[in-house]
Coordinates of C-alpha atoms in Angstrom, one line a residue:
Chain A
M9 CA 0.0 0.0 0.0
N10 CA 1.4 3.4 -1.0
V11 CA 1.0 6.4 1.3
R12 CA 0.7 10.0 0.3
L13 CA 1.4 12.4 3.1
L14 CA -0.3 15.7 2.4
A15 CA 0.7 18.9 4.2
L16 CA -2.5 20.7 5.1
G17 CA -1.0 24.2 5.7
D18 CA 2.4 24.8 7.1
V19 CA 4.4 21.7 8.0
P20 CA 7.9 21.9 9.6
P21 CA 10.7 21.1 7.1
R22 CA 11.6 17.4 6.8
L23 CA 8.8 16.3 9.2
A24 CA 6.8 14.6 6.4
E25 CA 10.0 12.9 5.1
T26 CA 10.9 11.6 8.5
V27 CA 7.5 10.2 9.2
L28 CA 7.2 8.6 5.8
A29 CA 10.6 6.9 6.2
E30 CA 9.4 5.5 9.6
L31 CA 6.2 3.9 8.3
P32 CA 6.1 0.2 8.9
R33 CA 4.9 -2.6 6.7
P34 CA 2.6 -3.0 4.8
Y35 CA 3.2 0.6 3.6
V36 CA 5.7 -0.1 0.9
G37 CA 6.0 3.2 -0.9
G38 CA 5.0 6.8 -0.6
E39 CA 5.3 10.4 -1.6
I40 CA 4.8 13.8 0.0
G41 CA 2.5 16.4 -1.4
R42 CA 0.6 19.5 -0.4
L43 CA -3.1 20.0 -0.4
A44 CA -4.7 23.4 -0.4
V45 CA -7.5 23.3 2.1
S46 CA -9.8 26.0 3.6
L47 CA -9.2 25.9 7.3
E48 CA -11.5 28.9 7.6
R49 CA -14.4 26.9 6.3
C50 CA -14.0 24.4 9.2
Y51 CA -13.0 26.8 11.9
D52 CA -15.4 27.1 14.9
R53 CA -14.9 30.5 16.4
T54 CA -16.7 29.6 19.7
R55 CA -14.3 26.7 20.3
A56 CA -11.3 28.2 18.5
Q57 CA -10.8 24.8 16.9
V58 CA -11.0 23.2 13.5
D59 CA -13.8 20.7 12.9
A60 CA -12.0 17.5 11.9
A61 CA -15.1 16.0 10.3
C62 CA -15.3 19.1 8.0
L63 CA -11.6 19.1 7.3
I64 CA -11.4 15.4 6.2
E65 CA -14.0 16.0 3.6
Q66 CA -11.5 18.3 1.9
V67 CA -9.1 15.4 1.5
P68 CA -9.9 13.8 -1.9
Q69 CA -10.8 10.2 -2.6
P70 CA -7.6 8.3 -3.1
E71 CA -6.9 6.4 -6.3
P72 CA -6.6 2.6 -6.0
G73 CA -3.6 1.4 -4.1
W74 CA -3.1 4.6 -2.3
L75 CA -3.8 5.9 1.2
L76 CA -4.0 9.7 1.8
L77 CA -3.0 11.1 5.2
G78 CA -3.2 14.8 5.9
L79 CA -0.8 16.4 8.4
T80 CA -1.7 19.6 10.2
G81 CA -0.8 21.6 13.2
V82 CA -4.2 23.0 14.0
D83 CA -6.3 22.0 17.0
L84 CA -8.9 19.5 15.8
F85 CA -12.2 18.7 17.4
M86 CA -15.2 16.5 16.6
P87 CA -18.6 18.1 17.2
A88 CA -19.3 15.8 20.2
L89 CA -15.8 15.8 21.5
T90 CA -13.5 18.4 23.0
Y91 CA -10.5 17.4 20.9
V92 CA -9.0 14.6 18.8
F93 CA -5.5 13.9 17.7
G94 CA -6.8 12.8 14.3
I95 CA -9.6 11.5 12.3
S96 CA -10.1 9.0 9.4
H97 CA -12.8 7.4 7.3
L98 CA -12.8 3.8 8.6
G99 CA -11.7 1.7 5.7
G100 CA -11.9 4.7 3.4
R101 CA -8.1 5.2 3.0
R102 CA -8.3 8.8 4.0
G103 CA -7.2 10.4 7.3
I104 CA -5.8 13.4 9.1
V105 CA -3.4 13.7 12.0
S106 CA -2.8 16.9 14.0
W107 CA 0.3 17.4 16.1
F108 CA -1.3 20.4 18.0
R109 CA -1.8 18.4 21.2
L110 CA 1.1 16.0 20.8
H111 CA 3.8 18.5 21.9
P112 CA 5.8 17.2 24.9
D113 CA 6.5 19.4 27.8
G114 CA 9.8 21.3 27.5
K115 CA 12.0 22.0 24.6
G116 CA 15.3 20.8 23.0
P117 CA 16.3 18.0 20.8
D118 CA 14.8 15.3 23.0
A119 CA 11.4 17.1 22.8
A120 CA 11.7 17.3 19.1
S121 CA 12.4 13.6 18.7
V122 CA 9.5 12.7 21.1
L123 CA 7.2 14.9 19.0
V124 CA 8.3 13.2 15.7
R125 CA 7.8 9.8 17.2
R126 CA 4.3 10.7 18.5
I127 CA 3.3 12.1 15.1
T128 CA 4.6 9.0 13.4
T129 CA 2.7 6.7 15.8
E130 CA -0.5 8.6 15.3
V131 CA 0.0 8.6 11.5
V132 CA 0.4 4.8 11.7
H133 CA -2.7 4.7 14.0
E134 CA -5.0 6.8 11.6
S135 CA -3.6 4.9 8.6
G136 CA -4.7 1.7 10.3
H137 CA -8.2 3.2 10.7
A138 CA -8.2 4.3 7.1
M139 CA -7.4 0.8 6.2
G140 CA -10.3 -0.6 8.3
L141 CA -8.6 -1.4 11.6
V142 CA -10.4 -0.7 14.9
H143 CA -8.8 -0.1 18.3
C144 CA -6.6 -2.8 19.7
V145 CA -6.2 -4.0 23.3
V146 CA -2.5 -4.6 23.0
P147 CA -1.0 -1.7 24.9
D148 CA 2.0 -1.1 22.6
C149 CA 0.2 -1.6 19.3
A150 CA -0.2 1.6 17.3
M151 CA -3.9 0.8 17.1
H152 CA -4.3 1.1 20.9
R153 CA -6.4 4.2 21.7
S154 CA -4.4 7.1 23.3
L155 CA -6.4 9.9 24.8
W156 CA -3.5 12.0 26.0
P157 CA 0.0 12.7 24.5
E158 CA 1.9 10.6 27.1
G159 CA -0.3 7.7 26.2
V160 CA 1.1 7.8 22.6
D161 CA 4.6 7.2 24.1
L162 CA 3.5 3.9 25.4
K163 CA 2.9 2.6 21.9
R164 CA 5.2 1.6 19.0
P165 CA 4.8 3.1 15.6
D166 CA 4.0 -0.4 14.4
Y167 CA 1.2 -2.9 14.5
C168 CA 0.9 -5.9 16.7
P169 CA 0.9 -9.3 14.8
A170 CA -2.9 -9.6 15.0
C171 CA -3.5 -6.1 13.5
L172 CA -0.9 -6.6 10.9
A173 CA -2.5 -9.9 9.9
T174 CA -5.9 -8.2 9.6
L175 CA -4.3 -5.4 7.6
N176 CA -2.5 -7.8 5.2
A177 CA -5.7 -9.8 4.8
S178 CA -7.5 -6.6 3.7
L179 CA -5.0 -5.7 1.0
Chain K
M14 CA -11.0 -5.8 18.7
T15 CA -14.5 -7.2 18.2
M16 CA -17.1 -6.4 20.9
P17 CA -20.6 -7.8 20.7
V18 CA -22.0 -4.6 22.1
R19 CA -24.4 -2.5 20.0
I20 CA -24.6 1.2 20.6
L21 CA -27.3 3.5 19.3
V22 CA -26.6 7.2 19.2
V23 CA -29.8 9.2 19.3
D24 CA -29.4 12.9 18.5
D25 CA -31.3 15.3 16.2
E26 CA -28.0 17.0 15.2
Q27 CA -26.4 15.0 12.4
H28 CA -22.8 16.1 13.1
I29 CA -23.1 14.9 16.7
R30 CA -24.5 11.6 15.6
N31 CA -21.8 11.1 13.0
S32 CA -18.9 12.1 15.1
L33 CA -19.9 9.8 17.9
A34 CA -20.6 7.0 15.5
T35 CA -17.1 7.5 14.0
W36 CA -15.5 7.5 17.5
F37 CA -17.2 4.4 18.7
R38 CA -16.8 2.4 15.5
E39 CA -13.0 3.0 15.8
E40 CA -13.4 1.3 19.3
G41 CA -14.8 -1.7 17.5
Y42 CA -18.4 -1.3 18.7
D43 CA -21.4 -2.0 16.4
V44 CA -22.9 1.5 16.2
G45 CA -26.2 2.7 14.9
V46 CA -27.6 6.2 14.7
A47 CA -31.1 7.6 15.1
A48 CA -32.3 11.2 14.4
S49 CA -35.4 11.0 16.6
G50 CA -36.9 9.2 19.5
K51 CA -39.3 7.5 17.1
D52 CA -36.4 6.2 14.9
A53 CA -34.6 5.1 18.0
L54 CA -37.5 3.0 19.2
A55 CA -37.8 1.4 15.8
A56 CA -34.1 0.6 15.8
V57 CA -34.2 -0.9 19.3
A58 CA -37.2 -3.0 18.4
R59 CA -35.7 -4.1 15.1
E60 CA -32.1 -4.7 16.0
G61 CA -31.8 -4.8 19.8
T62 CA -29.5 -2.3 21.4
N63 CA -27.3 -2.7 24.5
I64 CA -26.3 0.9 25.1
L65 CA -28.1 4.1 24.0
L66 CA -26.5 7.5 24.0
V67 CA -29.6 9.8 24.1
D68 CA -29.7 13.5 23.6
I69 CA -32.0 14.9 26.2
K70 CA -33.4 17.7 24.0
M71 CA -34.9 16.6 20.8
P72 CA -38.0 17.8 18.9
G73 CA -41.0 15.6 19.3
M74 CA -40.1 12.8 21.7
D75 CA -37.5 14.1 24.1
G76 CA -34.8 12.0 25.8
L77 CA -36.8 11.5 29.0
E78 CA -39.8 10.2 27.2
L79 CA -37.6 8.0 25.0
Q80 CA -35.9 6.6 28.1
R81 CA -39.3 5.5 29.5
K82 CA -40.3 3.8 26.3
V83 CA -37.0 2.1 25.9
R84 CA -37.3 0.8 29.5
E85 CA -40.6 -1.0 28.4
L86 CA -39.1 -2.3 25.2
A87 CA -35.6 -3.3 26.4
P88 CA -35.4 -3.3 30.2
D89 CA -31.7 -4.4 30.2
A90 CA -30.6 -1.6 27.8
T91 CA -28.1 0.9 29.4
I92 CA -29.1 4.5 28.7
I93 CA -26.6 7.4 28.8
I94 CA -28.0 10.8 28.6
M95 CA -26.2 13.5 26.6
T96 CA -26.9 17.0 27.7
A97 CA -25.8 20.6 27.3
Y98 CA -25.0 22.6 30.5
A99 CA -28.5 24.2 30.2
S100 CA -30.3 20.9 30.7
V101 CA -28.3 19.3 33.5
E102 CA -31.3 19.4 35.8
T103 CA -33.3 17.3 33.3
A104 CA -30.4 14.9 33.1
V105 CA -30.5 14.5 36.8
Q106 CA -34.2 13.7 36.5
A107 CA -33.3 11.1 33.9
L108 CA -30.8 9.5 36.4
K109 CA -33.6 9.3 38.9
E110 CA -35.7 7.4 36.3
G111 CA -33.0 4.9 35.7
A112 CA -30.4 6.3 33.3
Y113 CA -27.0 4.9 33.8
D114 CA -25.2 8.2 33.7
Y115 CA -25.2 11.5 31.9
I116 CA -22.4 13.4 30.1
V117 CA -22.2 17.0 29.1
K118 CA -21.5 18.2 25.6
P119 CA -18.9 18.5 24.2
F120 CA -17.4 15.4 25.7
D121 CA -13.9 14.9 26.9
P122 CA -12.7 12.0 24.7
E123 CA -11.3 10.2 27.7
A124 CA -14.5 10.6 29.7
V125 CA -16.9 9.4 27.0
S126 CA -14.7 6.5 26.2
R127 CA -14.4 5.4 29.8
L128 CA -18.1 5.9 30.4
V129 CA -19.1 3.7 27.4
R130 CA -16.5 1.1 28.3
K131 CA -17.9 0.9 31.8
A132 CA -21.4 0.6 30.3
A133 CA -20.2 -2.1 27.9
E134 CA -18.7 -4.0 30.8
R135 CA -21.9 -3.7 32.8
Y136 CA -23.8 -5.1 29.8
S137 CA -21.4 -8.0 29.6
L138 CA -21.8 -8.7 33.3
L139 CA -25.6 -8.6 33.0
A140 CA -25.5 -10.9 30.0
E141 CA -23.2 -13.3 31.8
N142 CA -25.3 -13.1 34.9
R143 CA -28.4 -13.9 32.9
A144 CA -26.8 -16.8 31.2
L145 CA -25.6 -18.2 34.5
R146 CA -29.1 -17.9 35.9
E147 CA -30.6 -19.7 33.0
R148 CA -28.0 -22.4 33.2
I149 CA -28.8 -22.8 36.9
A150 CA -32.5 -22.9 36.3
G151 CA -32.1 -25.5 33.6
A152 CA -29.4 -27.5 35.5
S153 CA -30.1 -31.2 35.4
P154 CA -26.9 -33.0 36.2
A155 CA -26.2 -35.9 33.8
L156 CA -26.0 -38.2 36.8
I157 CA -29.7 -38.0 37.3
T158 CA -31.1 -37.4 33.9
S159 CA -29.8 -40.3 31.9
G160 CA -33.2 -41.2 30.6
S161 CA -34.5 -44.2 32.5
P162 CA -38.2 -44.2 33.5
A163 CA -37.3 -44.4 37.2
M164 CA -35.2 -41.3 37.0
A165 CA -37.7 -39.5 34.8
K166 CA -40.1 -40.0 37.7
V167 CA -37.6 -38.5 40.1
I168 CA -37.2 -35.5 37.9
E169 CA -40.9 -35.1 37.6
L170 CA -41.2 -35.1 41.4
V171 CA -38.4 -32.5 41.7
D172 CA -40.1 -30.3 39.2
Q173 CA -43.4 -30.5 41.1
V174 CA -41.9 -29.8 44.5
A175 CA -39.0 -27.4 43.7
P176 CA -41.1 -24.2 43.2
T177 CA -42.8 -24.7 46.6
D178 CA -41.3 -24.2 50.1
T179 CA -42.3 -27.7 51.1
N180 CA -39.9 -29.8 53.2
V181 CA -38.5 -32.7 51.2
L182 CA -37.1 -36.0 52.3
I183 CA -34.9 -37.8 49.8
T184 CA -34.4 -41.5 50.5
G185 CA -32.2 -44.0 48.8
E186 CA -29.1 -46.2 49.2
S187 CA -25.7 -44.6 49.6
G188 CA -24.3 -43.3 46.4
T189 CA -27.5 -42.9 44.6
G190 CA -27.1 -39.1 44.2
K191 CA -29.2 -37.7 47.0
E192 CA -27.2 -34.5 47.3
L193 CA -27.4 -34.0 43.6
V194 CA -31.2 -34.2 43.8
A195 CA -31.2 -31.8 46.7
H196 CA -29.1 -29.4 44.7
L197 CA -31.4 -29.7 41.8
I198 CA -34.4 -28.9 44.0
H199 CA -32.5 -25.8 45.2
A200 CA -31.5 -24.8 41.6
K201 CA -35.1 -25.1 40.4
S202 CA -36.6 -23.2 43.4
T203 CA -37.3 -19.6 43.9
R204 CA -34.4 -19.7 46.5
R205 CA -31.9 -20.6 43.8
F206 CA -30.0 -17.3 44.2
G207 CA -29.7 -17.8 47.9
P208 CA -27.2 -20.1 49.6
F209 CA -27.3 -23.9 49.4
V210 CA -25.9 -25.1 52.7
V211 CA -25.0 -28.8 53.3
E212 CA -24.5 -30.5 56.6
N213 CA -23.7 -34.2 56.9
C214 CA -25.3 -35.1 60.2
G215 CA -24.0 -38.6 60.3
A216 CA -20.4 -37.6 60.6
L217 CA -20.5 -35.5 63.7
A218 CA -20.8 -36.1 67.5
E219 CA -23.9 -34.6 69.2
G220 CA -22.2 -31.5 70.6
V221 CA -20.3 -30.7 67.5
L222 CA -23.5 -31.2 65.4
E223 CA -25.4 -28.8 67.6
S224 CA -22.7 -26.2 67.3
E225 CA -22.5 -26.7 63.5
L226 CA -26.2 -26.4 63.0
F227 CA -27.2 -23.7 65.5
G228 CA -23.9 -21.8 65.9
H229 CA -22.5 -20.8 69.3
E230 CA -21.7 -17.7 71.3
R231 CA -18.2 -16.9 72.6
G232 CA -17.5 -19.0 75.7
A233 CA -20.5 -21.3 75.1
F234 CA -18.1 -24.2 75.7
T235 CA -14.4 -24.9 76.1
G236 CA -12.7 -23.8 72.9
A237 CA -15.6 -21.5 71.8
V238 CA -13.2 -18.5 71.4
G239 CA -15.6 -16.5 69.3
R240 CA -19.1 -16.2 68.0
H241 CA -19.9 -18.8 65.3
R242 CA -22.8 -18.7 62.9
G243 CA -24.4 -22.1 62.3
K244 CA -25.4 -23.7 59.1
I245 CA -29.1 -22.9 59.7
E246 CA -28.3 -19.2 59.9
M247 CA -26.0 -19.5 56.8
A248 CA -28.9 -21.0 54.9
N249 CA -31.1 -17.9 55.4
E250 CA -33.1 -17.2 52.2
G251 CA -31.7 -20.4 50.7
T252 CA -31.9 -24.1 51.1
L253 CA -30.5 -26.2 54.1
F254 CA -29.7 -29.7 53.1
L255 CA -29.2 -32.1 56.0
D256 CA -27.7 -35.4 54.8
E257 CA -28.0 -38.6 56.9
I258 CA -30.8 -37.1 58.9
G259 CA -31.6 -40.6 60.2
D260 CA -28.3 -40.4 62.2
V261 CA -29.3 -37.2 64.1
P262 CA -29.4 -37.8 67.9
P263 CA -32.8 -37.4 69.7
K264 CA -31.8 -34.2 71.5
V265 CA -30.8 -32.5 68.2
Q266 CA -34.0 -33.8 66.6
V267 CA -36.0 -31.9 69.2
D268 CA -34.0 -28.7 68.6
L269 CA -34.3 -29.0 64.9
L270 CA -38.0 -29.7 65.1
R271 CA -38.4 -26.4 67.0
V272 CA -36.5 -24.5 64.4
V273 CA -38.4 -26.1 61.5
Q274 CA -41.7 -25.2 63.2
E275 CA -40.9 -21.7 64.6
R276 CA -38.3 -20.6 62.0
E277 CA -36.2 -19.1 64.7
L278 CA -33.3 -20.3 66.8
K279 CA -30.9 -19.5 69.6
R280 CA -27.2 -20.1 69.2
V281 CA -25.6 -22.5 71.7
G282 CA -24.8 -20.5 74.8
G283 CA -26.8 -17.5 73.5
S284 CA -30.0 -15.9 74.5
E285 CA -30.8 -13.9 71.4
T286 CA -33.6 -15.3 69.2
I287 CA -32.7 -15.2 65.6
K288 CA -35.2 -15.4 62.8
V289 CA -34.3 -17.7 59.9
D290 CA -36.0 -18.3 56.6
F291 CA -34.8 -21.4 54.8
R292 CA -36.2 -24.4 52.9
L293 CA -35.4 -27.8 54.4
V294 CA -34.3 -30.7 52.3
T295 CA -33.2 -33.9 54.2
A296 CA -31.8 -37.2 53.0
T297 CA -31.2 -40.6 54.5
H298 CA -30.2 -44.1 53.5
R299 CA -32.1 -45.5 56.5
D300 CA -35.7 -46.7 56.6
L301 CA -37.0 -43.9 58.8
E302 CA -40.4 -45.5 59.4
A303 CA -38.7 -48.5 60.9
E304 CA -36.5 -46.2 62.9
V305 CA -39.6 -44.4 64.2
A306 CA -41.2 -47.8 65.0
A307 CA -38.1 -48.8 66.9
G308 CA -38.2 -45.6 68.9
R309 CA -34.9 -44.3 67.6
F310 CA -36.4 -41.5 65.6
R311 CA -39.0 -39.0 66.8
D312 CA -42.3 -39.4 64.9
D313 CA -43.2 -35.7 65.2
F314 CA -39.9 -34.8 63.6
Y315 CA -40.3 -37.5 61.0
F316 CA -43.8 -36.2 60.0
R317 CA -42.4 -32.6 59.8
I318 CA -39.5 -33.5 57.5
N319 CA -41.4 -36.1 55.4
V320 CA -43.9 -33.8 53.8
F321 CA -42.8 -34.7 50.3
Q322 CA -40.7 -37.8 49.8
I323 CA -38.5 -38.5 46.8
P324 CA -37.2 -42.1 46.7
L325 CA -34.1 -42.7 44.6
P326 CA -33.8 -46.1 43.0
P327 CA -30.5 -48.0 43.3
L328 CA -28.4 -48.3 40.2
R329 CA -29.1 -52.0 39.9
E330 CA -32.8 -51.2 39.3
R331 CA -32.0 -48.9 36.5
S332 CA -29.2 -50.7 34.7
G333 CA -30.3 -49.1 31.5
D334 CA -28.8 -45.9 32.8
V335 CA -25.3 -47.4 33.2
P336 CA -24.1 -46.8 29.6
A337 CA -25.0 -43.1 29.7
L338 CA -23.6 -42.6 33.1
A339 CA -20.4 -44.4 32.2
E340 CA -20.0 -42.3 29.1
H341 CA -20.6 -39.2 31.2
F342 CA -18.0 -40.1 33.8
L343 CA -15.5 -41.2 31.1
Q344 CA -15.8 -37.8 29.4
Q345 CA -15.4 -36.0 32.8
F346 CA -12.4 -37.9 34.0
A347 CA -10.7 -38.1 30.6
T348 CA -11.0 -34.4 30.3
Q349 CA -9.7 -33.9 33.9
M350 CA -6.7 -36.2 33.2
N351 CA -6.1 -34.9 29.7
R352 CA -6.5 -38.4 28.2
R353 CA -7.9 -39.3 24.8
I354 CA -10.2 -42.3 25.4
S355 CA -12.9 -42.8 22.8
G356 CA -15.1 -45.2 24.7
F357 CA -15.6 -48.7 26.1
S358 CA -14.9 -52.1 24.5
Q359 CA -17.8 -54.4 24.3
D360 CA -16.4 -56.5 27.1
A361 CA -16.0 -53.5 29.3
M362 CA -19.5 -52.3 28.7
A363 CA -20.8 -55.8 29.4
A364 CA -18.9 -55.9 32.6
L365 CA -20.4 -52.5 33.6
M366 CA -23.9 -53.7 32.8
T367 CA -23.7 -57.0 34.7
Y368 CA -22.1 -55.7 37.9
P369 CA -24.7 -55.1 40.6
W370 CA -23.2 -51.7 41.8
P371 CA -23.8 -52.0 45.6
G372 CA -22.2 -48.5 45.9
N373 CA -24.5 -47.2 43.2
V374 CA -23.5 -44.1 41.1
R375 CA -20.6 -43.2 43.4
E376 CA -19.1 -46.6 42.9
L377 CA -19.6 -46.4 39.2
A378 CA -17.8 -43.0 39.1
N379 CA -14.9 -44.4 41.1
A380 CA -14.7 -47.4 38.8
I381 CA -14.5 -45.2 35.7
E382 CA -12.0 -42.9 37.3
R383 CA -9.8 -45.8 38.1
A384 CA -10.2 -47.3 34.6
V385 CA -9.1 -43.9 33.1
V386 CA -6.0 -43.9 35.2
L387 CA -5.1 -47.5 34.2
C388 CA -6.1 -47.2 30.5
R389 CA -3.1 -46.9 28.1
G390 CA -5.0 -47.2 24.8
D391 CA -7.9 -45.3 23.4
R392 CA -10.6 -47.6 24.8
I393 CA -11.5 -48.8 28.3
E394 CA -11.2 -52.6 28.6
A395 CA -12.9 -54.9 31.0
S396 CA -9.6 -55.6 32.6
H397 CA -9.5 -52.0 33.8
F398 CA -12.3 -52.7 36.2
P399 CA -11.5 -54.4 39.6
F400 CA -14.7 -56.4 39.4
A401 CA -14.4 -57.8 35.9
G402 CA -13.5 -61.4 35.3
P403 CA -15.1 -63.6 37.9
P404 CA -18.7 -62.9 38.6
A405 CA -19.1 -60.0 40.9
S406 CA -21.8 -61.7 42.9
A407 CA -20.8 -63.7 45.9
D408 CA -23.3 -66.2 44.7
H409 CA -21.4 -68.9 42.8
S410 CA -24.4 -71.1 42.0
L411 CA -24.8 -72.2 38.4
A412 CA -28.0 -70.1 38.1
A413 CA -26.2 -66.9 39.2
I414 CA -23.4 -67.5 36.8
E415 CA -25.9 -68.3 34.0
E416 CA -27.8 -65.1 34.8
A417 CA -24.6 -63.0 34.8
H418 CA -23.5 -64.5 31.5
I419 CA -26.9 -63.8 29.8
R420 CA -26.9 -60.2 31.1
Q421 CA -23.3 -59.8 29.8
M422 CA -24.2 -61.1 26.3
L423 CA -27.3 -59.0 26.1
A424 CA -25.4 -55.9 27.0
A425 CA -22.7 -56.7 24.6
C426 CA -25.4 -57.1 21.9
S427 CA -27.1 -53.9 22.9
Y428 CA -30.1 -56.0 24.0
N429 CA -30.7 -57.4 20.5
V430 CA -32.2 -60.7 21.7
A431 CA -31.8 -62.5 18.4
Q432 CA -28.1 -61.6 18.2
A433 CA -27.5 -62.5 21.8
A434 CA -29.3 -65.8 21.3
R435 CA -27.0 -66.6 18.4
E436 CA -24.0 -65.7 20.5
L437 CA -25.3 -68.0 23.3
D438 CA -26.1 -70.7 20.8
I439 CA -29.7 -71.0 22.0
D440 CA -32.9 -70.1 20.2
R441 CA -34.7 -66.8 20.8
V442 CA -37.6 -68.4 22.7
T443 CA -35.3 -70.1 25.2
L444 CA -33.5 -66.8 25.7
Y445 CA -36.8 -65.0 26.3
N446 CA -37.8 -67.7 28.8
K447 CA -34.5 -67.3 30.7
M448 CA -34.8 -63.5 30.7
K449 CA -38.3 -63.9 32.2
K450 CA -36.9 -66.4 34.7
F451 CA -34.1 -64.1 35.9
G452 CA -36.2 -60.9 35.7
I453 CA -34.1 -59.4 33.0
E454 CA -35.8 -56.6 31.1
R455 CA -34.6 -54.7 28.0
P456 CA -33.7 -51.1 28.9

């Protein structure tokens, strides 16, 4: 399965390249692109957040054999929820990940590498959903649900054998 | 992750419905959505729903009204009320009317996930509880439901008496399964969710039995270092099963009679009167009428406990049950010992059928357990039984040996008389005559 990482707005230099290089099997190839989206259209002034459900509709349908994953730094919410790290169409090969709430406390090179690892893990997570996977009970599987940033650190940017088998079977 | 829990999100706002549906589908739940109370009721009736997330403010039927109607349609469904700050008071009203919890929009992802997970766990526990109750209610141990007319009669009696609070006396030889029948009465009674308390009255000295049954207060006797609740108290709201009631000493009979009549007791060494509510089931291998006649058992106590009697036939009078019971025990012990044994050889089954089983079902169970230990192949052979080989009966007369041989051949031929006659090299009429002479009946 090929992955196209799409910058939705400004993305730090080399972030997309680093994440793409870290993606595990069965993502065998990929490319990086940019997608012009209207954040304004999905912005909720009362909440000062961007509606993830609105934003993902601006990600186009992928062509066969491809999975589209948007990267953004805006704070995402879903109408019923106060925030989300990302959103995807379950099995629809489209998703979005935001790093707005993934920043670790403090600064420095360690913080930067933690952030990249968290983003990569959540990209693997949303890609899994976009490929049809649901949440996994294995604590260090990328498909385990994380509800706070430190929870992402408990996971690996990879799938457990059961999730990987499900994923491979769906290809 | 696959969870057999169905969630229905009921909200008139499409974006709320969709975002929650997306969220919970990612959790692996089976999620449906409904835009109104009417649609929700239709979905519950059509598909069944375990957890409903219901918006309290909806046009037409509001969340409170929907909750009441769902309660009638699906009493086990768990309802979580979704509300805005402005309608928290209504949500509290919903809680009073039986909602599981409420959550304020917009939800913290962690809070809503945790709440629904707890509700799903509650649903699973309720479902498990219900399944266990049904299993208990339908429990009929294989030992006593193997299909013979004699045991069918026992089960019929159990079914008749179980729903009442009548005292039951179970009679029968040792090893016939009296405790199992007592347990079955409890399991089929309205007290089945209460305790089932067993006391073997034959095994204890008078003083110890008194203390065991009635309990004692601290200092009641030497060694009574603390207060002790007796079996009768422990059986409160349940069933008290007194095995070997025929062995109870006269003094304890008097005390028991008082408890059975008055439904209250005093602990040994105590002055406080304690109310007790239990159903009494007793059992004995003795002929209690004879014991009463001999003056060893009080007639008033006998009449009190013998309101409804269930006699259990000995295994030799229901030899047709032996194959099913043997298979049952074989499966049980082979599983316990992790052995692959497919069944019994013809000789082994014939040996089981002809043995008189003085120790009844208990002896049969022991014999099969021993055979499973000894068996090295995939079938139990006759040589695995201690009684196989020479006739089990102490009677070495020619007639006894002839009877045993005929029984063995009939069993080996599954009671096909023509085939057994051929094996015995006699004609069918002769075999029928011999069966009549020895009182052998086809199962």
